[in-house]
CSV table of C-alpha atoms and ligand atoms in Angstrom, one decimal:
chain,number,residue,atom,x,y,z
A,1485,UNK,CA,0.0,0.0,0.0
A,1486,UNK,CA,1.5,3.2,-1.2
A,1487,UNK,CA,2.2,6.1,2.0
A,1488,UNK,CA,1.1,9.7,1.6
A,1489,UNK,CA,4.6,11.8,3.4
A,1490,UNK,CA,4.5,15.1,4.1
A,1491,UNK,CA,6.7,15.3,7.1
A,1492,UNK,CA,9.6,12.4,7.1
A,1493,UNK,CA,12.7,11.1,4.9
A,1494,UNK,CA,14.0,8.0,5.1
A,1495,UNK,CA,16.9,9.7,6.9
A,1496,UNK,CA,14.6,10.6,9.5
A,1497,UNK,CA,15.3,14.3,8.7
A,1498,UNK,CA,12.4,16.7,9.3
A,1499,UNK,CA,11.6,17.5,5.9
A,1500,UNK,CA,7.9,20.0,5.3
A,1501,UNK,CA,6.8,20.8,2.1
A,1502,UNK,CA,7.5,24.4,3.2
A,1503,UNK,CA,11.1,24.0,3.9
A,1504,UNK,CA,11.7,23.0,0.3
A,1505,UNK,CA,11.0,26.5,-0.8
A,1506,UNK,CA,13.8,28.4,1.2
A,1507,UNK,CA,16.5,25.6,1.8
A,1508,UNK,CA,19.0,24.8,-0.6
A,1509,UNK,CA,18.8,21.3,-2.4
A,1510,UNK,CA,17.3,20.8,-6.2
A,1511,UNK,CA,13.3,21.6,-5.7
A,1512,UNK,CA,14.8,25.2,-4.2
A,1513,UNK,CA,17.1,26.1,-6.6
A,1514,UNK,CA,14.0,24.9,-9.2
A,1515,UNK,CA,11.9,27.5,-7.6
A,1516,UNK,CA,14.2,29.9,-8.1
A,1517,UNK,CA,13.3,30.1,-11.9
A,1518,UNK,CA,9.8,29.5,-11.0
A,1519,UNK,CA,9.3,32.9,-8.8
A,1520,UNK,CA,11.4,34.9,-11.2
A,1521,UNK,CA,8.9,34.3,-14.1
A,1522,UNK,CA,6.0,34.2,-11.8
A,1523,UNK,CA,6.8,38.0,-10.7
A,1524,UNK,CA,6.6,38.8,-13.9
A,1525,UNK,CA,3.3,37.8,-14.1
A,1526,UNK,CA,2.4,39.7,-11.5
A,1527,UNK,CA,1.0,35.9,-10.0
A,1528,UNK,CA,-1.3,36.3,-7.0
A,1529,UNK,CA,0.0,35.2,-3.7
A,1530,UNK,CA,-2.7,32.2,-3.3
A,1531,UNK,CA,-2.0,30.4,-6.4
A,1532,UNK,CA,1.8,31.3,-5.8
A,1533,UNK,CA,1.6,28.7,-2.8
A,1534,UNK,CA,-0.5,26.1,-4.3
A,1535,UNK,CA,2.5,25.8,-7.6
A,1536,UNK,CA,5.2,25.6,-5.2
A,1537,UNK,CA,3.5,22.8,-3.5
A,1538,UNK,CA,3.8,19.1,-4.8
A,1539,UNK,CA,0.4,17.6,-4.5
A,1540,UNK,CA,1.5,14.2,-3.6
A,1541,UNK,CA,4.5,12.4,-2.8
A,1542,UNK,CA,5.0,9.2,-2.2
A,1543,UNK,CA,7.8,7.4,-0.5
A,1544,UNK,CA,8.1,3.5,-0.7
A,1545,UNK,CA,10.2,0.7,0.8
A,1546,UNK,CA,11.3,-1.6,-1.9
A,1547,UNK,CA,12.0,-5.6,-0.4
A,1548,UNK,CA,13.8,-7.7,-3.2
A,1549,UNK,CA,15.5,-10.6,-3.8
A,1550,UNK,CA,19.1,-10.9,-5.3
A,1551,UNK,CA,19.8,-13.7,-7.6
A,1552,UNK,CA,22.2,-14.8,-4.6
A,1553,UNK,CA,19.1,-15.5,-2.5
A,1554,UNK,CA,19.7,-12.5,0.0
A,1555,UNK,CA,16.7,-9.9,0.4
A,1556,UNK,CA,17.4,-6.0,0.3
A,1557,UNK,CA,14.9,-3.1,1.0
A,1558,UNK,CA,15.6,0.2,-1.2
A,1559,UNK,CA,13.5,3.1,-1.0
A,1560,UNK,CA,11.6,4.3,-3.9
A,1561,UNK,CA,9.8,7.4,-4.4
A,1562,UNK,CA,6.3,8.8,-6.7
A,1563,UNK,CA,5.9,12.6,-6.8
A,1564,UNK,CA,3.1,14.0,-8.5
A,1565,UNK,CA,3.6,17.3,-8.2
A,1566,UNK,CA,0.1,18.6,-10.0
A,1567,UNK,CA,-2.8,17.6,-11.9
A,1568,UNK,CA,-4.7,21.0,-12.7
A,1569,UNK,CA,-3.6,20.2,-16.4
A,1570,UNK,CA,-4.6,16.5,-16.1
A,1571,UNK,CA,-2.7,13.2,-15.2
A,1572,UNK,CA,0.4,13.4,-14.2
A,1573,UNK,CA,3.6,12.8,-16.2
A,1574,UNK,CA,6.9,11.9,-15.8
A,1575,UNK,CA,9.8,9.9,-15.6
A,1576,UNK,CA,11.5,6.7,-13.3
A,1577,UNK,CA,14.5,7.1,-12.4
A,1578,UNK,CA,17.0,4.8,-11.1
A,1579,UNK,CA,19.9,6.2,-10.0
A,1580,UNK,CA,22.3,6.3,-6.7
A,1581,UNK,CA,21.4,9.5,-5.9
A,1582,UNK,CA,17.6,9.4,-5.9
A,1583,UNK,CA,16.4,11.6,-3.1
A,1584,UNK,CA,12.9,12.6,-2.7
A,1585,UNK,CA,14.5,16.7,-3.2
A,1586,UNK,CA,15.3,15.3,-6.4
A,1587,UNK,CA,12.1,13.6,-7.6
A,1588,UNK,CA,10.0,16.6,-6.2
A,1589,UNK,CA,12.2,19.0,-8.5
A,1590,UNK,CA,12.0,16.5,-11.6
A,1591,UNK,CA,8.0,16.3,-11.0
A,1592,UNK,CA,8.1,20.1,-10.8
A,1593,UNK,CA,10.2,20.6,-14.0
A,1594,UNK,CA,7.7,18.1,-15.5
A,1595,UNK,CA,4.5,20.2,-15.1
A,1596,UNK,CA,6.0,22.9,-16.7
A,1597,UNK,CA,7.7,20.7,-19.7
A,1598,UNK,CA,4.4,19.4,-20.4
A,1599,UNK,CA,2.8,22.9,-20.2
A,1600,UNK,CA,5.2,24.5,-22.7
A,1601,UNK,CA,4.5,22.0,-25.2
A,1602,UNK,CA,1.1,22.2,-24.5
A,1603,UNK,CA,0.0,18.6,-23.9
A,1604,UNK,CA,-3.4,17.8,-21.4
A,1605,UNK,CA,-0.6,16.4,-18.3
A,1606,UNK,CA,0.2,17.4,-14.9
A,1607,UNK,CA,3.7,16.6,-13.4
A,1608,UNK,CA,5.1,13.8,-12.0
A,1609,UNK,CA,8.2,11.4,-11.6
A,1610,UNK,CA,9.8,8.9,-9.6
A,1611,UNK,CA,12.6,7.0,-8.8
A,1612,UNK,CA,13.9,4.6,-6.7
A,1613,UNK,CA,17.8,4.7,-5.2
A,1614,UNK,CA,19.9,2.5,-6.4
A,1615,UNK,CA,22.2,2.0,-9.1
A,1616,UNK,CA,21.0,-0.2,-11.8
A,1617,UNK,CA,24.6,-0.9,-13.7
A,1618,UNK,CA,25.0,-2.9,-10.5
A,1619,UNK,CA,21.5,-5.4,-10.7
A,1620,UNK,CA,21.2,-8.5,-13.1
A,1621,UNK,CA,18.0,-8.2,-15.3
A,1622,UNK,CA,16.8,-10.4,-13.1
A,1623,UNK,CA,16.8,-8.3,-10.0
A,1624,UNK,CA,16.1,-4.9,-11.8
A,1625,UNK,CA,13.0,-7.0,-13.1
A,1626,UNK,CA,12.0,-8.0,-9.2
A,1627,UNK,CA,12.7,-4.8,-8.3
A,1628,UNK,CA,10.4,-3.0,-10.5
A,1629,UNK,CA,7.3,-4.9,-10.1
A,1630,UNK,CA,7.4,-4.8,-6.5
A,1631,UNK,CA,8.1,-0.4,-6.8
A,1632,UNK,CA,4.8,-0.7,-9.8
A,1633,UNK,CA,2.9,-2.7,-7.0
A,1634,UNK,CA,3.7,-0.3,-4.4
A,1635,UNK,CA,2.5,2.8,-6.3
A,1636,UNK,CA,-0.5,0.7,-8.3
A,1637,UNK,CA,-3.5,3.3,-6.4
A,1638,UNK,CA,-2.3,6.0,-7.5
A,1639,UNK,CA,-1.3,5.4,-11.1
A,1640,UNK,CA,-2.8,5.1,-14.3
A,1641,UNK,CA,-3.9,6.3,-17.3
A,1642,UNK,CA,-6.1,9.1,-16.0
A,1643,UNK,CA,-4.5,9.5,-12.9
A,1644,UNK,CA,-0.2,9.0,-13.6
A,1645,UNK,CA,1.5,8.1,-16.3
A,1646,UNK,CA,4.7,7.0,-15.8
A,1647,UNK,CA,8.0,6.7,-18.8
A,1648,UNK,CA,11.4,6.2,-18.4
A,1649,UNK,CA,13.9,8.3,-16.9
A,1650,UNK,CA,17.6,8.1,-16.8
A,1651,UNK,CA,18.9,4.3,-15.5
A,1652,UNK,CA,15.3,2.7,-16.6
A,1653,UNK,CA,14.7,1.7,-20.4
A,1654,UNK,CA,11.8,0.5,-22.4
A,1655,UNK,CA,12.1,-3.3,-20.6
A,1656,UNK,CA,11.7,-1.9,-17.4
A,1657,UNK,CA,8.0,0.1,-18.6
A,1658,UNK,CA,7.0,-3.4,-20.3
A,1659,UNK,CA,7.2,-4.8,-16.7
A,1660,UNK,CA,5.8,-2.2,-15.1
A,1661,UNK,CA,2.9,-2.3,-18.1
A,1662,UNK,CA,2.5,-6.4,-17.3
A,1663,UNK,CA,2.5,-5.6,-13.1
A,1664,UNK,CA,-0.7,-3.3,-13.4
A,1665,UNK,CA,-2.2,-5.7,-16.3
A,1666,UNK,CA,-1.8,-8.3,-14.0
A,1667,UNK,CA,-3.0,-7.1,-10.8
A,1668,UNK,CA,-6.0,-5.3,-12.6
A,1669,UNK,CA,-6.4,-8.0,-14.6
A,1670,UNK,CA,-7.0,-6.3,-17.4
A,1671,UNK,CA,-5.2,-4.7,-20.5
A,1672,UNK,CA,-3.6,-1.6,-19.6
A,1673,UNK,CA,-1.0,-0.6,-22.3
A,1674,UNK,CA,-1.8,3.5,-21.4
A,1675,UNK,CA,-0.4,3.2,-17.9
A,1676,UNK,CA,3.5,4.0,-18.7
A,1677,UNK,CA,4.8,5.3,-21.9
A,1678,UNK,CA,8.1,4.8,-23.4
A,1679,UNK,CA,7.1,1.0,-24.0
A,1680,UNK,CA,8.7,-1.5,-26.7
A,1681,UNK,CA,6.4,-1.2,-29.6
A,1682,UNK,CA,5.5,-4.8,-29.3
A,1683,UNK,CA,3.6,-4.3,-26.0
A,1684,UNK,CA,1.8,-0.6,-26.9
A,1685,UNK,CA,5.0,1.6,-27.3
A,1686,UNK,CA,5.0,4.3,-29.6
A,1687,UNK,CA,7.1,4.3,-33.1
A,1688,UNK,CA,9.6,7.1,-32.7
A,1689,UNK,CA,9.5,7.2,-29.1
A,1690,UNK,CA,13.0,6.1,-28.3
A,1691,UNK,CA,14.7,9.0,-30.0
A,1692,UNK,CA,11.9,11.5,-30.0
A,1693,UNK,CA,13.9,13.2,-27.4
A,1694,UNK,CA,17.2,13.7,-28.6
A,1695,UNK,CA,14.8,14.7,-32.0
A,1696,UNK,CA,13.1,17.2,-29.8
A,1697,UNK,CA,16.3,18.7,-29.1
A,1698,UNK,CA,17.7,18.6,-32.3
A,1699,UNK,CA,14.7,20.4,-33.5
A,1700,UNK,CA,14.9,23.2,-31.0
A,1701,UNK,CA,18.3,24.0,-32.3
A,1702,UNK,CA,17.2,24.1,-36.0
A,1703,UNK,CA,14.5,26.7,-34.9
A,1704,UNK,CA,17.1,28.6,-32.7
A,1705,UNK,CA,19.6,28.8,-35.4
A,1706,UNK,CA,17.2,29.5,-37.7
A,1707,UNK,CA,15.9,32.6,-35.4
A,1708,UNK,CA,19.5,33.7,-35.6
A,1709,UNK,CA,20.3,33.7,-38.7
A,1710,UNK,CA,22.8,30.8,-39.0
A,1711,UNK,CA,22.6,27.3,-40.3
A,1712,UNK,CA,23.4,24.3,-38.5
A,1713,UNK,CA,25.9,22.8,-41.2
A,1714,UNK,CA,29.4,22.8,-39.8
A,1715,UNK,CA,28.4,24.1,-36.1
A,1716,UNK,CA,30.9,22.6,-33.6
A,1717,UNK,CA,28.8,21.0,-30.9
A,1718,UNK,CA,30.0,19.3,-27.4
A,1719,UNK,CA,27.5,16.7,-26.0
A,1720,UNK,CA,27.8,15.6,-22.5
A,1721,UNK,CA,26.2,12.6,-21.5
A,1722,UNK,CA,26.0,9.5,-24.1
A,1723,UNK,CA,22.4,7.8,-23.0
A,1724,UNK,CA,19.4,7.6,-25.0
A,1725,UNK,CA,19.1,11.9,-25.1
A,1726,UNK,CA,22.8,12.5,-26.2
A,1727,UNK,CA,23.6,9.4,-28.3
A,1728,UNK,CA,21.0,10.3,-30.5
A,1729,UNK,CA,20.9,14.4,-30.5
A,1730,UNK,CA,24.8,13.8,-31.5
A,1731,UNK,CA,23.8,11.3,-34.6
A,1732,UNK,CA,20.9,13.6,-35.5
A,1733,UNK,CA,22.7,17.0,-35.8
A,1734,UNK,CA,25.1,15.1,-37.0
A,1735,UNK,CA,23.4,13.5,-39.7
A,1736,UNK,CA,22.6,17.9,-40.8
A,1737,UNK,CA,25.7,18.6,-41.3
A,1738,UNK,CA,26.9,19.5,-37.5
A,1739,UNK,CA,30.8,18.8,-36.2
A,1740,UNK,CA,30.9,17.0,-33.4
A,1741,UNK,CA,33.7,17.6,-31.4
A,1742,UNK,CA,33.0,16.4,-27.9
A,1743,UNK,CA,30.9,13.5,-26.1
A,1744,UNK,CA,31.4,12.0,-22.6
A,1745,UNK,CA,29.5,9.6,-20.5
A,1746,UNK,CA,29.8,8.6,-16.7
A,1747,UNK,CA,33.1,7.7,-17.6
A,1748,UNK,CA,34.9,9.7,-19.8
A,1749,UNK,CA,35.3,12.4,-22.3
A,1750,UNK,CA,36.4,12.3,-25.3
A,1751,UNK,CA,37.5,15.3,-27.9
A,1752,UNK,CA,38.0,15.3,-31.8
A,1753,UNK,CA,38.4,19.5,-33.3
A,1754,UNK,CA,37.9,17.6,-37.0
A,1755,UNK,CA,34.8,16.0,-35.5
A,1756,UNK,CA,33.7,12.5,-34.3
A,1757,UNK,CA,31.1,9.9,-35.9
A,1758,UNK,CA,28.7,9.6,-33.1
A,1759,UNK,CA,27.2,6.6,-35.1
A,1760,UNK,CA,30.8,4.9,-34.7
A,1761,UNK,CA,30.7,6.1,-31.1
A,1762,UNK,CA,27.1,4.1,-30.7
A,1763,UNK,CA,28.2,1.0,-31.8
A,1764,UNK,CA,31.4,1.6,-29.9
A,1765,UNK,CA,29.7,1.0,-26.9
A,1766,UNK,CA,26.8,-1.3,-27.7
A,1767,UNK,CA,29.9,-3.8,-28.6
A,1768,UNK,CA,29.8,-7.2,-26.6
A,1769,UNK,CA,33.4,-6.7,-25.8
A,1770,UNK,CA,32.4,-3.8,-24.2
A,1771,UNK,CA,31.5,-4.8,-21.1
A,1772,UNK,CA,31.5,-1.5,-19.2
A,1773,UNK,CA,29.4,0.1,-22.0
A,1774,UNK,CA,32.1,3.1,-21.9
A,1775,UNK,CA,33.6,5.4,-24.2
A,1776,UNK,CA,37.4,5.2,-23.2
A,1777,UNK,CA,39.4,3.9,-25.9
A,1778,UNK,CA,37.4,5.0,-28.4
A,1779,UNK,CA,39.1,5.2,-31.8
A,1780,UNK,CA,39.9,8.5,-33.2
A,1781,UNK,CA,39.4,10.5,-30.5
A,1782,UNK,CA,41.3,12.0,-27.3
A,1783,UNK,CA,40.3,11.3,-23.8
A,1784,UNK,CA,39.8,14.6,-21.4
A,1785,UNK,CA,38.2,15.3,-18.0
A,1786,UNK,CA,34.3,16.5,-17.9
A,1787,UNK,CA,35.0,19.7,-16.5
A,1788,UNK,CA,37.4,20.2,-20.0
A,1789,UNK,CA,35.0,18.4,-22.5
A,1790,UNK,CA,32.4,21.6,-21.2
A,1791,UNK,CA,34.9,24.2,-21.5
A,1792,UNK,CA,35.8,22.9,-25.2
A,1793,UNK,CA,36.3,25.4,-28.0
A,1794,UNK,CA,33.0,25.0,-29.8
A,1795,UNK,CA,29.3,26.7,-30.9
A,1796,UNK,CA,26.8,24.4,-29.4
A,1797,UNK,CA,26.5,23.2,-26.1
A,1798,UNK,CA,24.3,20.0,-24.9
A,1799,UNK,CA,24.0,19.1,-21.1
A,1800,UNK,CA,22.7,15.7,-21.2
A,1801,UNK,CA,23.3,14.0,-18.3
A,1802,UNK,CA,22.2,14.6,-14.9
A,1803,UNK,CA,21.5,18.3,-12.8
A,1804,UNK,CA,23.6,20.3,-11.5
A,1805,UNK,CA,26.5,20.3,-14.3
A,1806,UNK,CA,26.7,23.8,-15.4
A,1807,UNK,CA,27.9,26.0,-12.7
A,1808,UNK,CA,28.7,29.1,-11.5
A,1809,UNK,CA,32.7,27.6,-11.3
A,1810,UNK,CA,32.2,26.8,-15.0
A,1811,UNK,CA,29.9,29.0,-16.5
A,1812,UNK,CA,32.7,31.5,-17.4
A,1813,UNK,CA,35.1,29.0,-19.5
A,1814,UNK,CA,31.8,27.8,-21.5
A,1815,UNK,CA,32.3,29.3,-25.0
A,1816,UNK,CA,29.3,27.9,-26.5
A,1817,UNK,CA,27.3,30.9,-28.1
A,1818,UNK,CA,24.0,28.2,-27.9
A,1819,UNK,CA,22.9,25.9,-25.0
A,1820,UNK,CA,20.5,23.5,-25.8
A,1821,UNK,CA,19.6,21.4,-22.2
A,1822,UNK,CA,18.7,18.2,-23.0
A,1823,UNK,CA,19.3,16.8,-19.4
A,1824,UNK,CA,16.8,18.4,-16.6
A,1825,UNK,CA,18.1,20.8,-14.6
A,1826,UNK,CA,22.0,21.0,-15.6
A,1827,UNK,CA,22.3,24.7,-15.3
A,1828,UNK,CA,22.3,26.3,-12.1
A,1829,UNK,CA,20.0,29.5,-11.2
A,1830,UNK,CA,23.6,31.5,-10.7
A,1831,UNK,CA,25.3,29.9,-13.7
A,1832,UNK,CA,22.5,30.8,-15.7
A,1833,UNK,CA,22.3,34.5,-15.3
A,1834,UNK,CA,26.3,34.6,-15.9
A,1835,UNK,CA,26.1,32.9,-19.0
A,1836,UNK,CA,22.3,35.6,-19.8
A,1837,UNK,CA,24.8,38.3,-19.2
A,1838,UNK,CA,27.4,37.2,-21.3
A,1839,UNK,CA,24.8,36.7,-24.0
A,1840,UNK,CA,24.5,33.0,-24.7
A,1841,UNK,CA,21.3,31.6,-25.6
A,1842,UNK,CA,19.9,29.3,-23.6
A,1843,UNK,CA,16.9,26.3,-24.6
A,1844,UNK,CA,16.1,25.7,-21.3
A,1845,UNK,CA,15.5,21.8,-20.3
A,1846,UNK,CA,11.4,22.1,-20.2
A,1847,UNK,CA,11.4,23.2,-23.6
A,1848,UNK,CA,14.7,21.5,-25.2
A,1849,UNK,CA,14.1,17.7,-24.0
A,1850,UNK,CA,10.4,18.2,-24.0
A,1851,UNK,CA,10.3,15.6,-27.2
A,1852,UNK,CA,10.2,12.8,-25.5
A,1853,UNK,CA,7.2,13.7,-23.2
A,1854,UNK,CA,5.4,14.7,-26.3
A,1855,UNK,CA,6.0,11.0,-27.9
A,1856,UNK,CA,4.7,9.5,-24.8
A,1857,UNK,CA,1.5,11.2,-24.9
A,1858,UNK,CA,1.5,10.4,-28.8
A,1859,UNK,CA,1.7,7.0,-27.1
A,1860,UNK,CA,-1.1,7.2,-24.7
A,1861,UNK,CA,-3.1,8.4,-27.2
A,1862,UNK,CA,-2.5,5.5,-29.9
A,1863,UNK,CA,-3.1,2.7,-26.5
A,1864,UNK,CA,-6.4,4.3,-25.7
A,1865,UNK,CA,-7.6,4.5,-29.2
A,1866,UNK,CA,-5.6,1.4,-29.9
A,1867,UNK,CA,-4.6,2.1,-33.1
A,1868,UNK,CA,-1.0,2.8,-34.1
A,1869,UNK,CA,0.8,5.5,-36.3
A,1870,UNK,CA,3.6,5.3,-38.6
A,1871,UNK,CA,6.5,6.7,-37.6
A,1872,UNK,CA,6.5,9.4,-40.1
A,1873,UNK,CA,3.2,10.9,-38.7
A,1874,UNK,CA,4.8,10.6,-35.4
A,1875,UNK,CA,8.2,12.7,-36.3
A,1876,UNK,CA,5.5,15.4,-38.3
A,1877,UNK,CA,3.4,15.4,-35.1
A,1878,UNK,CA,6.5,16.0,-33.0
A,1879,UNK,CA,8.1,18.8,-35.0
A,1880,UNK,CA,4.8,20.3,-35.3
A,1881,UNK,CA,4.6,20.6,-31.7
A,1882,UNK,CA,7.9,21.4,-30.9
A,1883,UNK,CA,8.1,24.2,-33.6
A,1884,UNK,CA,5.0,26.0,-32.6
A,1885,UNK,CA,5.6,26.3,-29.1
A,1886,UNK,CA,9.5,26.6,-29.5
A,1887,UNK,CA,7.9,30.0,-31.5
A,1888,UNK,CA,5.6,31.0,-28.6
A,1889,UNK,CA,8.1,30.8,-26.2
A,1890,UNK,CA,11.0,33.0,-28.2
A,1891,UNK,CA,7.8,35.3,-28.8
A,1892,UNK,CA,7.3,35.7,-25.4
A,1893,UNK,CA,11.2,36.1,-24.7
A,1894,UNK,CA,11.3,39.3,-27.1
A,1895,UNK,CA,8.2,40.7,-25.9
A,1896,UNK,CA,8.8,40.8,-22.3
A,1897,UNK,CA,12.9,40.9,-23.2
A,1898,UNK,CA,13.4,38.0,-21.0
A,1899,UNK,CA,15.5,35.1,-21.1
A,1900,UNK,CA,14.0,32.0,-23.4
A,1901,UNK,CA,13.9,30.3,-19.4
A,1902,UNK,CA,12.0,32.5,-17.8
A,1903,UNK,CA,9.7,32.8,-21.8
A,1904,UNK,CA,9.3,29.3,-21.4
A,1905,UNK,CA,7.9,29.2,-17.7
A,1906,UNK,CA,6.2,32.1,-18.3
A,1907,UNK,CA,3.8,30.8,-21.0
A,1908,UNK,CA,3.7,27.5,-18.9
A,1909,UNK,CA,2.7,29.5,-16.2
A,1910,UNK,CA,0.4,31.2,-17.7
A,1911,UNK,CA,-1.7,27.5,-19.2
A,1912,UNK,CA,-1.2,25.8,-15.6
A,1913,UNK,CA,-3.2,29.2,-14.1
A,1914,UNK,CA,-5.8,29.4,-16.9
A,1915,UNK,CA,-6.9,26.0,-15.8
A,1916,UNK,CA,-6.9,26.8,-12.2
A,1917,UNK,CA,-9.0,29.8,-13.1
A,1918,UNK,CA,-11.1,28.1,-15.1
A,1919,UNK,CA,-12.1,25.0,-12.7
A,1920,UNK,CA,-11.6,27.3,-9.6
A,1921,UNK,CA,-9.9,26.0,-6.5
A,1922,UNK,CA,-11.5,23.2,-4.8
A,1923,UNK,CA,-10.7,23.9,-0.9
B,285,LIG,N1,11.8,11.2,-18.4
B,285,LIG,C1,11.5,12.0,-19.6
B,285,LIG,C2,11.5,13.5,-19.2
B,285,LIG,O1,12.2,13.9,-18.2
B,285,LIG,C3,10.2,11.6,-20.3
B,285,LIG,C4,9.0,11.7,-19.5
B,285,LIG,C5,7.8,11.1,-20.1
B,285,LIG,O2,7.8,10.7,-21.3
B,285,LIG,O3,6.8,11.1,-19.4
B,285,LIG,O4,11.0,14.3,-19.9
C-alpha cells in the first residue's frame, strides 16, 4: 500500500513541504526560476503557494531478492507534483542519488515541460535509489514490479502516467505495463509510456527526445540567422538523449567535437562519428558500455569536454553540471539542455549576461514527453501510427511552441527560461482559473 509523506525522509530528517521552498537542495534552486517568471506575471500570492506545493509524494520501501538468495529493502519514491492540467507525467529514475529533493524538483520541472508544449498532463516522476549498472536483469525485473505494486493506487492512465527516466529503459516500462495488467487484470497498455512497440509503445519514441532537441536548435539557429551545417557541438552525456541528439545534428551537417559519459570524455576538433561512437559501446566486448578507448578521439576530464572550443553546447546527463565555477570558461554561443536541470539558477544568469542563448531543459528535451502522450493516445484509441506521422506530429509541436516561447522572450525581453515558464505558467493558471480551486 502506497504512504502519503508530508513530514519524514527515510533519513529521519524533518523535511515540510514548506522548507523545500527556502532551503538549498534541487526543488529550491527549481523554484528559483519559477518565482522569477512568476513575478513577472504579476502571480497572485494564493496560487503562488499552491504551484510551489507538490500535490503528492510518495515514498516506498522496496524488499527484493538478489539472484544470490539474500533480500534488500531500497527506498523508492512517486511525486506528483500537479494535476490542474490533467494526469500526471513523468519519468522513473534509477539512479544512486535518488532523493525525494530530487524527484520533487523532476516532478516540478515536468509540469511545466508538459505545459510548454502544451499537452493535457500534470507533473510527475519517480525513482527509486539504487544503481542499476549494478542489478542483473533479473533483479532490476524484481525490483520493479514490487516499486509498480507499491504505487498501483495512484497510477494510471487518468491519474499518472509514468516513462522512463535516466537508469530505466523500455524493458523496465513493459514490466511495469505487465505488473498493473496483471493485478488489474486487465489490459492496460496507457499506464507507462516509453514502452517497446510490441507491448503498446510508440514508433519514434526512443529518439523523440534527442529529435526534440535537435529540432529546437534548427528553430534557434534559424531565429538567428545561422545554419546548422558545420556548427561545432560538445554533447555531455552518451544515454538515450545525447547518443542520439549527436547522430541527428550530425546526420545535418553538424561537427561533433566532444561526447562523454559517466566515464569519460572524449574530444575530436575535425569532428567525431557519433554513429561509430554508438556502436562503440553497444559492442559485446564492451562490457563496461564506456567510451574510453574510443578510436579517433582523445580522452579529457568533464569539466574540460564543457569548456571545449565550440558553438553548441548540450548538457545531457544529470543536474547540476553547469555551474557558476564553470559558466565563465563555457564558449558555446547556444545551450541547448537536454538533461533536466543542468544549469544552475547563478550559472544561468552569468552565461544571460554574457549573452548565450539558452533552450532551457522544459522546452529542449520536452520531445520525449510529447511521444509519450502520442503514445497514450494510440493505446487508448488502440490504433497505431507510422512513424512518419509521429516525427511530423512532434516537429509540429515542438516548432509551434518553441515559436511562442522566443515570442514571449522578445516581448517581455526575458531570457527564453523564464519565456518558457512564463507561458507554462500562464496554461497551468488558466486552468486553475477556469475549474476554480476546490478547498
Ligand atoms: N523522463 C523524460 C523526461 O524527463 C520523459 C517523461 C515522459 O515521457 O513522461 O522528460
Amino acid at each position: 500500500m502506497a504512504t502519503k509523506v508530508e513530514n519524514s525522509q527515510p533519513d529521519g530528517a524533518l523535511q515540510t513541504k514548506e522548507r523545500y521552498a527556502h532551503e538549498p537542495g534541487v526543488f529550491g534552486e527549481a523554484i528559483a526560476y519559477f518565482n522569477e517568471a512568476a513575478d513577472r506575471l504579476e502571480l497572485p500570492k494564493t496560487i503562488r503557494r499552491i504551484l510551489t506545493h507538490p500535490s503528492r509524494q510518495v515514498i516506498i520501501s522496496i524488499p527484493f531478492q538478489r539472484d544470490n538468495g539474500e533480500f534488500e529493502v531500497f527506498t523508492g519514491y512517486r511525486v506528483q507534483y500537479n494535476f490542474a492540467r490533467g494526469p500526471a507525467k513523468g519519468g522513473i529514475r534509477y539512479h544512486p542519488g535518488v532523493t525525494l529533493d530530487e524527484v520533487t524538483a523532476l516532478a516540478f520541472w515536468m509540469t511545466w515541460k508538459c505545459a510548454v508544449v502544451d499537452l493535457p498532463f500534470g507533473g510527475g516522476k519517480g525513482g527509486v535509489t539504487c544503481d542499476p549498472s549494478k542489478l542483473s536483469a533479473g533483479e532490476l525485473e524484481r525490483l520493479t514490479r514490487r516499486y509498480t505494486a507499491e504505487i498501483i493506487e495512484v497510477i494510471g492512465p487518468d491519474k499518472d502516467v509514468p516513462a522512463p527516466d535516466v537508469g530505466t529503459t523500455p524493458q523496465t516500462m513493459a514490466w511495469v505495463m505487465d505488473t498493473v495488467s496483471m493485478h488489474l487484470r486487465s489490459h492496460t497498455p496507457a499506464v507507462v509510456t516509453g514502452k517497446p512497440i510490441c507491448v503498446g509503445g510508440s514508433k519514434g519514441r526512443v529518439e523523440a527526445t534527442g529529435r526534440g532537441v535537435m529540432i529546437c536548435i534548427e528553430s534557434a539557429l534559424e531565429k538567428m540567422g545561422k545554419a546548422l551545417r558545420g556548427q561545432r557541438v560538445v554533447v555531455q552525456g552518451f544515454g538515450n538523449v545525447g547518443s542520439i541528439t549527436a547522430r541527428l545534428l550530425h546526420e545535418r551537417g553538424a561537427k561533433i567535437v566532444g561526447i562523454s559519459d559517466q566515464f569519460t570524455g572524449m574530444h575530436n576538433k575535425d569532428g567525431l562519428d557519433p554513429v561509430a561512437a554508438i556502436e562503440y559501446i553497444a559492442n559485446a566486448k564492451n562490457q563496461k558500455r564506456s567510451l574510453e578507448g574510443l578510436p579517433g578521439a582523445t580522452a579529457i576530464s568533464n569539466t574540460a569536454l564543457l569548456e571545449l572550443d565550440c558553438d553548441i553546447l548540450v548538457p545531457a546527463a544529470i543536474e547540476n553540471q553547469i555551474t557558476a565555477k564553470n559558466a565563465k570558461r563555457i564558449k558555446a554561443f547556444l545551450i541547448a539542455e537536454g538533461a533536466n536541470g543542468p544549469t544552475t539558477p547563478e550559472a544561468h544568469q552569468m552565461l544571460s549576461d554574457a549573452g548565450v542563448t539558452i533552450i532551457p531543459d522544459i522546452l529542449a528535451n520536452a520531445g520525449g514527453v510529447t511521444v509519450s502522450y502520442f503514445e497514450w493516445v494510440q493505446d487508448r484509441m488502440g490504433y497505431y501510427w507510422r512513424e512518419s506521422e509521429v516525427n511530423d506530429r512532434l516537429k509540429d509541436v515542438m516548432r509551434e511552441n518553441f515559436d511562442e516561447v522566443w515570442n514571449m522572450a522578445e516581448r517581455y525581453k526575458a531570457p527564453l527560461r523564464q519565456a518558457a515558464y512564463m507561458l507554462a505558467i500562464r496554461r497551468v493558471v488558466d486552468c486553475y482559473q477556469t475549474r476554480g480551486i476546490y478547498a
